XYZ file of C-alpha atoms in Angstrom:
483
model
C -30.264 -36.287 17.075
C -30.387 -33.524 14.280
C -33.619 -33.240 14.490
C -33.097 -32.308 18.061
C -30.299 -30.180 17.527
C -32.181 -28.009 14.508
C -35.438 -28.093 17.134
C -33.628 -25.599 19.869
C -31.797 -23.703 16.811
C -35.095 -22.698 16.100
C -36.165 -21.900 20.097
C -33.148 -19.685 20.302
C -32.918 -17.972 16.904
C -28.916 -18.078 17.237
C -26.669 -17.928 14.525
C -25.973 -15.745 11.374
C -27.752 -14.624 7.982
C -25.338 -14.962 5.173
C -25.109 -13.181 1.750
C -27.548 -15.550 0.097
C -30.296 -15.188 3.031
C -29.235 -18.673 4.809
C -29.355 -18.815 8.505
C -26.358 -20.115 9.337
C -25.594 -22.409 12.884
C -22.012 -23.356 13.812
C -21.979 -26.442 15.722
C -18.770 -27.493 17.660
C -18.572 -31.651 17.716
C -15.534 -34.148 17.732
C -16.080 -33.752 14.276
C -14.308 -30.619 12.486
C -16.655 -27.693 12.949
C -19.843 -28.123 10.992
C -22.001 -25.155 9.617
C -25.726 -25.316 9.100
C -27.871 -23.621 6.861
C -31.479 -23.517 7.190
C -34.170 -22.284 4.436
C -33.721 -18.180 3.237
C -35.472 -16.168 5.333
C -38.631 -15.478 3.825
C -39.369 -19.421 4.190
C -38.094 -19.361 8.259
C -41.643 -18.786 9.794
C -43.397 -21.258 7.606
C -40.458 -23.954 8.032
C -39.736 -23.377 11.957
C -42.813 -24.999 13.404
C -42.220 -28.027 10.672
C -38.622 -28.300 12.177
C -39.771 -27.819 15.927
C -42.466 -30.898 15.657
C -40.060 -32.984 13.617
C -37.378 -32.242 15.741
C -39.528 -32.953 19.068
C -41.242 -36.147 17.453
C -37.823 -36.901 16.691
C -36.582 -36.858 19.989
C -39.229 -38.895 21.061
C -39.243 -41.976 18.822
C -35.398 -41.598 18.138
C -35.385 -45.576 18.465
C -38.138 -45.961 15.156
C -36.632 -43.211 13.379
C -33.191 -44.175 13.252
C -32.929 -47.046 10.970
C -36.040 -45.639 8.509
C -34.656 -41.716 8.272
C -31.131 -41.071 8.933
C -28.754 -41.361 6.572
C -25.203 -42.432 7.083
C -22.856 -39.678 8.569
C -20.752 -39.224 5.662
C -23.823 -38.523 3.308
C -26.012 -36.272 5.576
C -22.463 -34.196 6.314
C -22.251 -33.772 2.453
C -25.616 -31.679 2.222
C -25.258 -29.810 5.805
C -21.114 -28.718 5.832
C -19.795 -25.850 3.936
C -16.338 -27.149 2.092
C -13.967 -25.025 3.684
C -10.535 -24.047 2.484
C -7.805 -27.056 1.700
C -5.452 -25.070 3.972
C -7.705 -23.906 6.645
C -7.240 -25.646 10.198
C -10.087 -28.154 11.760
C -11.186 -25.241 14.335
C -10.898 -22.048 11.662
C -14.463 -21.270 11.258
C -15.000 -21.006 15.003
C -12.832 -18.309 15.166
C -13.729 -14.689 14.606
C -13.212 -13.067 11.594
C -9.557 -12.015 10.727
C -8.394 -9.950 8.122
C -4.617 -11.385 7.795
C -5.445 -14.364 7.908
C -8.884 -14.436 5.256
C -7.636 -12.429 2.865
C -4.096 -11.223 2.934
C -2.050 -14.326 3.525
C -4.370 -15.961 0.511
C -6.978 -14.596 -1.653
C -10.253 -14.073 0.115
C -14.103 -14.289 -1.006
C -16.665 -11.429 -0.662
C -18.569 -12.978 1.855
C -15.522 -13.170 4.268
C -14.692 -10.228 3.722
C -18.015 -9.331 4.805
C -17.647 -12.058 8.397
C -14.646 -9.463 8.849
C -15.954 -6.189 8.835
C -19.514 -6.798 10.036
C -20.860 -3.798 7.901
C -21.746 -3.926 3.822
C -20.353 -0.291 3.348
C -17.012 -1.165 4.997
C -16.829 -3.967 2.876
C -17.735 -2.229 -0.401
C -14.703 0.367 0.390
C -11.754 -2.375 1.207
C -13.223 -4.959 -1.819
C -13.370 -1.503 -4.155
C -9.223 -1.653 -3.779
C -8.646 -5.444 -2.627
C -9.928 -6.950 -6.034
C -7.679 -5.413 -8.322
C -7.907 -6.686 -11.456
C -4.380 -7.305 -14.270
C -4.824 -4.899 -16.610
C -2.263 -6.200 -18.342
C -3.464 -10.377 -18.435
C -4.545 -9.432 -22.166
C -1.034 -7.792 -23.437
C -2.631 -4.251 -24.571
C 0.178 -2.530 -25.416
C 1.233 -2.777 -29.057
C 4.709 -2.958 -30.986
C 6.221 -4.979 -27.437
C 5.543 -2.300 -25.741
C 5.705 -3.061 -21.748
C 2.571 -2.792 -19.641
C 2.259 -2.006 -16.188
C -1.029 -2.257 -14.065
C -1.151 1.295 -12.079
C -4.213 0.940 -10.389
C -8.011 -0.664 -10.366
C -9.207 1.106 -13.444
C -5.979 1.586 -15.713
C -2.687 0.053 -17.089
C 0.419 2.408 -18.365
C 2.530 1.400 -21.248
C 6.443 1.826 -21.745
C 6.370 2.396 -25.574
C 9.120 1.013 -27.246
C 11.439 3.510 -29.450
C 9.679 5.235 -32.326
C 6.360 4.524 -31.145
C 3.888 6.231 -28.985
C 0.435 6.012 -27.839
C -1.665 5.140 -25.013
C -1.310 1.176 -26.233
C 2.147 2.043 -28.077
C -0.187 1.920 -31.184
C 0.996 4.493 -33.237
C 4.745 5.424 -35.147
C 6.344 8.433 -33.689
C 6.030 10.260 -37.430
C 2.388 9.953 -37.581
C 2.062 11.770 -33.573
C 2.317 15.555 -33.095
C 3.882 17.184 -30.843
C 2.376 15.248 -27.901
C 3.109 14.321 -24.032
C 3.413 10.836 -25.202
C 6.718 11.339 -26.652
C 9.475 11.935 -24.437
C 7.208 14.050 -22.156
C 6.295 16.484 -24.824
C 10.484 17.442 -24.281
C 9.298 18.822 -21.104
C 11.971 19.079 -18.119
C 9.130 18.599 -15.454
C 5.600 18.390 -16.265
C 3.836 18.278 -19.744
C 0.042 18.434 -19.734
C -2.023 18.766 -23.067
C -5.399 20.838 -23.765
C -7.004 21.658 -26.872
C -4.621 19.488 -28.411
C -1.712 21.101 -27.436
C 1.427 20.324 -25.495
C 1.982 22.784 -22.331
C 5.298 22.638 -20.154
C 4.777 23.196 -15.987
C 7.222 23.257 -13.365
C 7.245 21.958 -10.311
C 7.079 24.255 -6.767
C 9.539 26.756 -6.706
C 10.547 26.924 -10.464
C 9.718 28.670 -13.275
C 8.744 27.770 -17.133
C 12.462 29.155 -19.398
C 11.692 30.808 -22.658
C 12.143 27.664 -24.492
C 8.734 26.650 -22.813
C 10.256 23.284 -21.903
C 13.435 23.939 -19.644
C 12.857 24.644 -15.813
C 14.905 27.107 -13.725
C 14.835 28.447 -10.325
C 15.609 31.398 -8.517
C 15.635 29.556 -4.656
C 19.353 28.781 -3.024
C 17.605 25.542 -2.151
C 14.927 24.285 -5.021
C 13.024 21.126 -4.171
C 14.350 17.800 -5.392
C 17.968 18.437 -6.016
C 21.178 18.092 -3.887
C 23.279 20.559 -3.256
C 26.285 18.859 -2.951
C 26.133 17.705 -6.842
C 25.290 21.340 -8.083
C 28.776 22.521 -9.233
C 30.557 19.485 -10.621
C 29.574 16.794 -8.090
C 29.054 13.245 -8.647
C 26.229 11.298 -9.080
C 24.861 7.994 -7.377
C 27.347 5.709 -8.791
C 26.538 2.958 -6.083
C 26.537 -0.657 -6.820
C 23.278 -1.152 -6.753
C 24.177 -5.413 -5.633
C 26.232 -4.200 -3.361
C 25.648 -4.825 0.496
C 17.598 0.112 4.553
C 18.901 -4.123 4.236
C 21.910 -4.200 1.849
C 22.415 -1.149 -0.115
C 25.114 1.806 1.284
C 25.661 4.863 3.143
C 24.470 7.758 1.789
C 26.663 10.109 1.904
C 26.360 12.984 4.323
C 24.271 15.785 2.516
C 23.072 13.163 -0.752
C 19.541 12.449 0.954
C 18.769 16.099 2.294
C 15.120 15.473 1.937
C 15.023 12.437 4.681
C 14.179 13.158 8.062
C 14.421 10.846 11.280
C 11.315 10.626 13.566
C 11.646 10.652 17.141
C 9.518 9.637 20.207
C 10.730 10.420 23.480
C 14.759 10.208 22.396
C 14.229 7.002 20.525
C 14.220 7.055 16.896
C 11.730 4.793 14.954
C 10.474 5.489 11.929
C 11.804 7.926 8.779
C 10.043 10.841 6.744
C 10.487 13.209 3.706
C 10.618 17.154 3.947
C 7.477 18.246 1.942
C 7.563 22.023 3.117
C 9.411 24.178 5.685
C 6.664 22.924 8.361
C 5.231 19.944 6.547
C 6.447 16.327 6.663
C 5.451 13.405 4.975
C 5.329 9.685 6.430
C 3.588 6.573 6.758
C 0.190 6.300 9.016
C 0.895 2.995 10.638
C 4.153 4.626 12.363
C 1.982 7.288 14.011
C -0.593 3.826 15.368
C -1.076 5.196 19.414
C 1.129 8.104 19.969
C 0.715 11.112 21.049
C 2.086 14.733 19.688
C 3.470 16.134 22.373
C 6.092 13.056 22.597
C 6.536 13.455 19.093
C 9.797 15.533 17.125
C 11.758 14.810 13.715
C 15.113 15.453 13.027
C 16.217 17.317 9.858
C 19.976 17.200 8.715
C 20.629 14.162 10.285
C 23.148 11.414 9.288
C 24.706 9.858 12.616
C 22.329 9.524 14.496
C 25.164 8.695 17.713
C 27.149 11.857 16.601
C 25.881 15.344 16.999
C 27.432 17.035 13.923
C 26.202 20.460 13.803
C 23.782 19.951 11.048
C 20.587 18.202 12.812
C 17.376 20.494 13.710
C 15.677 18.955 16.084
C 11.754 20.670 15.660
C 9.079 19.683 17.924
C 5.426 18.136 16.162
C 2.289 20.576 16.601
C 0.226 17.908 14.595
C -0.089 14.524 13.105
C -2.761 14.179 10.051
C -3.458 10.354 9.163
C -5.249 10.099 6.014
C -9.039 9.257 6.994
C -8.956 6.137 4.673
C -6.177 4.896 6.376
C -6.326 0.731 7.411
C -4.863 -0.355 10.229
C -5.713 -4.314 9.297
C -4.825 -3.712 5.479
C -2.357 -1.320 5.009
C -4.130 1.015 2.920
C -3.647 4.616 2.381
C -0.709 4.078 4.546
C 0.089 7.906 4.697
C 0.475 10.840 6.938
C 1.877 14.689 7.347
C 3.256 16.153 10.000
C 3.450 19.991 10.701
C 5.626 21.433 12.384
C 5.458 24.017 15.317
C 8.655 25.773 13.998
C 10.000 25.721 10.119
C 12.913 23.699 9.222
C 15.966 26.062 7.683
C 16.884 24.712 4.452
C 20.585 24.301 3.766
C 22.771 21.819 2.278
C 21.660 18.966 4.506
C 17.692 20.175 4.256
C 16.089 20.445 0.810
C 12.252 19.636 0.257
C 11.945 16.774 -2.101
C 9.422 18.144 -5.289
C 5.568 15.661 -5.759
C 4.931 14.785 -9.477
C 2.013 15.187 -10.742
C -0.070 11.929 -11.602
C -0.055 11.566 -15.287
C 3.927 12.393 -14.917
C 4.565 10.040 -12.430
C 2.646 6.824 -14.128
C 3.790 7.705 -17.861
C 7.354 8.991 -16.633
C 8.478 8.173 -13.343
C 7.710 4.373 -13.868
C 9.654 3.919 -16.701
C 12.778 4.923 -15.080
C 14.407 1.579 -14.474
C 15.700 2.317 -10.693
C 14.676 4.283 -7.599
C 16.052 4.901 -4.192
C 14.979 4.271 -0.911
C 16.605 5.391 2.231
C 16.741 5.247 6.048
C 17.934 4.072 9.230
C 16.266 0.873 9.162
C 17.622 -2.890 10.707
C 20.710 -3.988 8.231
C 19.219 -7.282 8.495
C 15.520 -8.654 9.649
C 16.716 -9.959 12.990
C 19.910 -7.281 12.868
C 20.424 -3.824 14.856
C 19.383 -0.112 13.155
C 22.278 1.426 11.244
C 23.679 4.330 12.984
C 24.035 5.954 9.542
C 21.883 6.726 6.652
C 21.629 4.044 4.041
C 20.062 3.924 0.201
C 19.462 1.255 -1.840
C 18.619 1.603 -5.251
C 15.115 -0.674 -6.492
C 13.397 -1.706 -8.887
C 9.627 -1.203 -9.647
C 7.689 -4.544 -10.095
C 4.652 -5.280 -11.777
C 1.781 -5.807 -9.371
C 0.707 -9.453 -10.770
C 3.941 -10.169 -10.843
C 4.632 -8.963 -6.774
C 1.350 -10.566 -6.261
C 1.677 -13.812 -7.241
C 5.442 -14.144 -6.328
C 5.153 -12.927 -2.859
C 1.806 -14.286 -2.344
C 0.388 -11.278 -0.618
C -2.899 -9.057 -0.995
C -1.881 -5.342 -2.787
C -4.841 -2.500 -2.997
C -4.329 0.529 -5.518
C -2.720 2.386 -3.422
C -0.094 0.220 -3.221
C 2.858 -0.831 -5.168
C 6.287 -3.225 -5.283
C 9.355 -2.663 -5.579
C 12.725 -4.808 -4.817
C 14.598 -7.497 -5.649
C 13.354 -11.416 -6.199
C 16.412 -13.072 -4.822
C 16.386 -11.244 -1.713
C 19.392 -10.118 0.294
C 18.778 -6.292 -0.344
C 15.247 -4.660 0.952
C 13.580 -2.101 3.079
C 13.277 -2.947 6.926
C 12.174 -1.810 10.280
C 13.007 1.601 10.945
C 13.138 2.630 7.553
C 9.126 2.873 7.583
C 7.652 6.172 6.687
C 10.863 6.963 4.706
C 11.115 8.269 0.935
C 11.318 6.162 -2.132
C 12.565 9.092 -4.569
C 12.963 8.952 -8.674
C 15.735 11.291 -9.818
C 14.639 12.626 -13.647
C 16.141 15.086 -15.907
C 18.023 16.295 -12.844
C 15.446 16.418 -10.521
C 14.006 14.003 -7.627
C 10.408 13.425 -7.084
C 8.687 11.416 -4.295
C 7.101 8.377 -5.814
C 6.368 6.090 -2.736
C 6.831 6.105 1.027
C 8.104 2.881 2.806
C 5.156 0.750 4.417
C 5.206 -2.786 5.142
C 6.448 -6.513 3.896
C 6.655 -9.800 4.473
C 10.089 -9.959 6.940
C 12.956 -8.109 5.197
C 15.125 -8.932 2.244
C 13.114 -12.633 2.525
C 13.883 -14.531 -1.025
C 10.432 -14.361 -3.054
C 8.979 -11.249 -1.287
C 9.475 -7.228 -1.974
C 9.335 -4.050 0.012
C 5.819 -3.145 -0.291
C 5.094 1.172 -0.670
C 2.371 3.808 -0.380
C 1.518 5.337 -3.854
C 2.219 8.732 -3.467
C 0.585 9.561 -6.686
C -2.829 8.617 -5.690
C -2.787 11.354 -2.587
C -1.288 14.652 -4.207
C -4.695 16.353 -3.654
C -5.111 15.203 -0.389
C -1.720 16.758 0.205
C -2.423 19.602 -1.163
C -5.456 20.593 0.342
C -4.216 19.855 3.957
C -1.295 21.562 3.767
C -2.908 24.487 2.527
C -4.908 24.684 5.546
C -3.531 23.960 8.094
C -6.067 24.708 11.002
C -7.067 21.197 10.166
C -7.992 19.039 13.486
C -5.193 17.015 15.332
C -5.229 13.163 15.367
């Protein structure tokens, strides 16, 4: 009966035209779903009326043909069924294309990729970031120096002591006066030109006469605390002891984070940018609308007014335009205010890094925190109070292959293998901060994972590092059109 069957293929001119030029027929039997491909298409006119006589002579002397022509079943389904995968189901290729399920739950082809979006430009852009290649597979970095992939085109190294170097290559005697060692001695920023070393400082301070010191004239600078300027202590937590795990944060200790609320319900967690700019994750903004919309600066107990909370009211939400609902990607957002928040103790702007400082610097500095009001446990209640939890970066390959899950370049790991202490629901849109030389900066914002705290898996974050232009240029105009 194939004959048959490929006969009123050809009468209705159903199916699909893969990558390679195949028509392609899906045919649903007892049998698992079998897939059909005919000639390319520049042989289809020539080959259709052979198929539509054989198939109607076919049909007609099915009685002399049958012992003479066909094949057994098991042969004739070897040259006509596409292998699928070993742990696809029987009825998978009959359904339509899904994105979790082709390529972020296991590593996906091109081509169904493609069966997902429909379109070759869509494609292009989500491959451009799926496929992102280990930098690090062939151990660049000299004198064991540690490499880490940072994104599709480049790998950073952590040079080892007395060596320095884009691949750790050279001794520290034989390099001038260079970024590559200890930032150039640069409290902030250290950027070279014409073979020189220059010091920069980040918003709101200014270059001391040493050329390499920052200082600041602002009650309220971006990035530090001001509960620890004057004497106070530093994070000393545990960082194993029991955002999922981790501890309180002390009132006044995370004065950048900000609660977002919709209605009177609180949901998802943000990071003061600017007095009317807020930074967050795009999937927590997925369907709402602004007027619905406030954040909460100051906050701590979030079932206890305690004086300190401004409660400001959205004017408009900005999701990135590259932003992928299916995939995750360029999971970011701002917010802007309708009225500034007040700095004080409780409400400080964290400071943005620039890119070279945050991939040389800010990745080499063994822990990080992450904060918010997140479920103490995947199945568990929000916390009523502000949590941190110090992390650790991890390797992409490494997060990739451990937690079996699909990373772009905009994205990057961080956690702990064993489990037990994570990022969770609620915490979403929240800060993970880097505190150097006395200063925080914003290296990642909370945005999705496998469960929370699971054994095997890590939080998964939006590199911040890859949008600071973005940033810039929308909040620098800010006339920009509401989402």
């Amino acid at each position: 009966m194939l004959p048959c069957v490929l006969a009123s293929l050809w009468f209705s001119k159903g199916g699909f035209v893969d990558s390679e030029g195949w028509r392609v027929f899906r045919l649903q039997t007892f049998e698992p779903a079998a897939e059909i491909r005919t000639e390319p298409l520049f042989n289809m006119s020539l080959l259709s009326g052979f198929y539509i006589l054989l198939g109607l002579y076919s049909c007609h002397s099915a009685t002399v043909l049958c012992c003479s022509v066909f094949v057994g079943k098991d042969e004739a389904h070897g040259g006509m069924i596409r292998t699928k995968r070993a742990n696809s189901g029987w009825f998978e290729e009959l359904k339509m294309g899904n994105l979790e399920r082709e390529c972020l739950e296991e590593k996906c082809s091109y081509e169904e990729a493609r069966e997902v979006f429909e379109h070759t430009e869509a494609t292009d852009e989500f491959w451009k970031n799926y496929d992102v290649k280990d930098h690090c597979a062939s151990n660049p970095c000299e004198n064991n120096g540690l490499c880490s992939t940072q994104n599709a085109e480049s790998y950073t190294c952590l040079c080892s002591p007395g060596f320095s170097g884009r691949s750790c290559e050279q001794a520290m005697k034989d390099v001038p006066d260079s970024c590559l060692h200890d930032n150039g001695h640069c409290e902030h920023f250290c950027t070279e030109e014409d073979a020189r070393r220059n010091c920069s400082c980040a918003d709101g301070y200014y270059l001391g006469s040493d050329g390499q010191k920052c200082l600041t004239q602002e009650a309220f600078p971006c990035g530090k605390v001001p509960l620890l300027q004057g004497g106070g202590a530093a994070m000393k937590d545990d960082v194993r002891s029991r955002v999922v795990g981790g501890v309180e944060c002390p009132k006044g200790h995370c004065p950048w984070q900000v609660l977002l609320k919709y209605g009177q319900k609180g949901f998802c967690g943000g990071v003061i940018y600017k007095p009317t700019w807020i930074l967050t994750a795009a999937h927590c903004l997925e369907k709402l609308h602004v007027r619905f919309l406030k954040i909460v600066a100051g906050e701590h107990d979030i079932e206890v007014d305690e004086g300190t909370e401004q409660v400001i009211q959205v004017e408009q939400m900005l999701m990135h335009p590259g932003y992928v609902f299916k995939t995750s990607d360029n999971d970011i957002a701002l917010l802007r205010l309708r009225e500034p928040i007040v700095y004080s103790t409780y409400a400080v702007p964290i400071c943005l890094p620039l890119r070279d400082m945050a991939e040389r610097e800010l990745w080499a500095v063994s822990k990080h925190t992450v904060s918010g009001w997140g479920k103490r446990s995947e199945n568990g209640p929000t916390s009523r109070l502000l949590r941190r939890l110090q992390v650790p970066r991890i390797r992409t390959q490494e997060c990739i292959e451990s937690s079996n899950v699909t990373l772009t370049s905009n994205m990057f790991c961080a956690g702990y293998i064993e489990g037990k202490m994570d990022s969770c629901q609620g915490d979403s849109g929240g800060p993970l901060v880097t505190r150097y030389r006395d200063t925080t900066f914003l290296l990642g914002i909370v945005s999705w994972g496998k469960g929370c705290a699971r054994p095997g898996s890590y939080g998964i974050y939006t590199r911040v590092s890859n949008y600071l232009q973005w940033i810039h240029q929308q909040t620098a105009n800010s006339t920009a059109a509401t989402h």
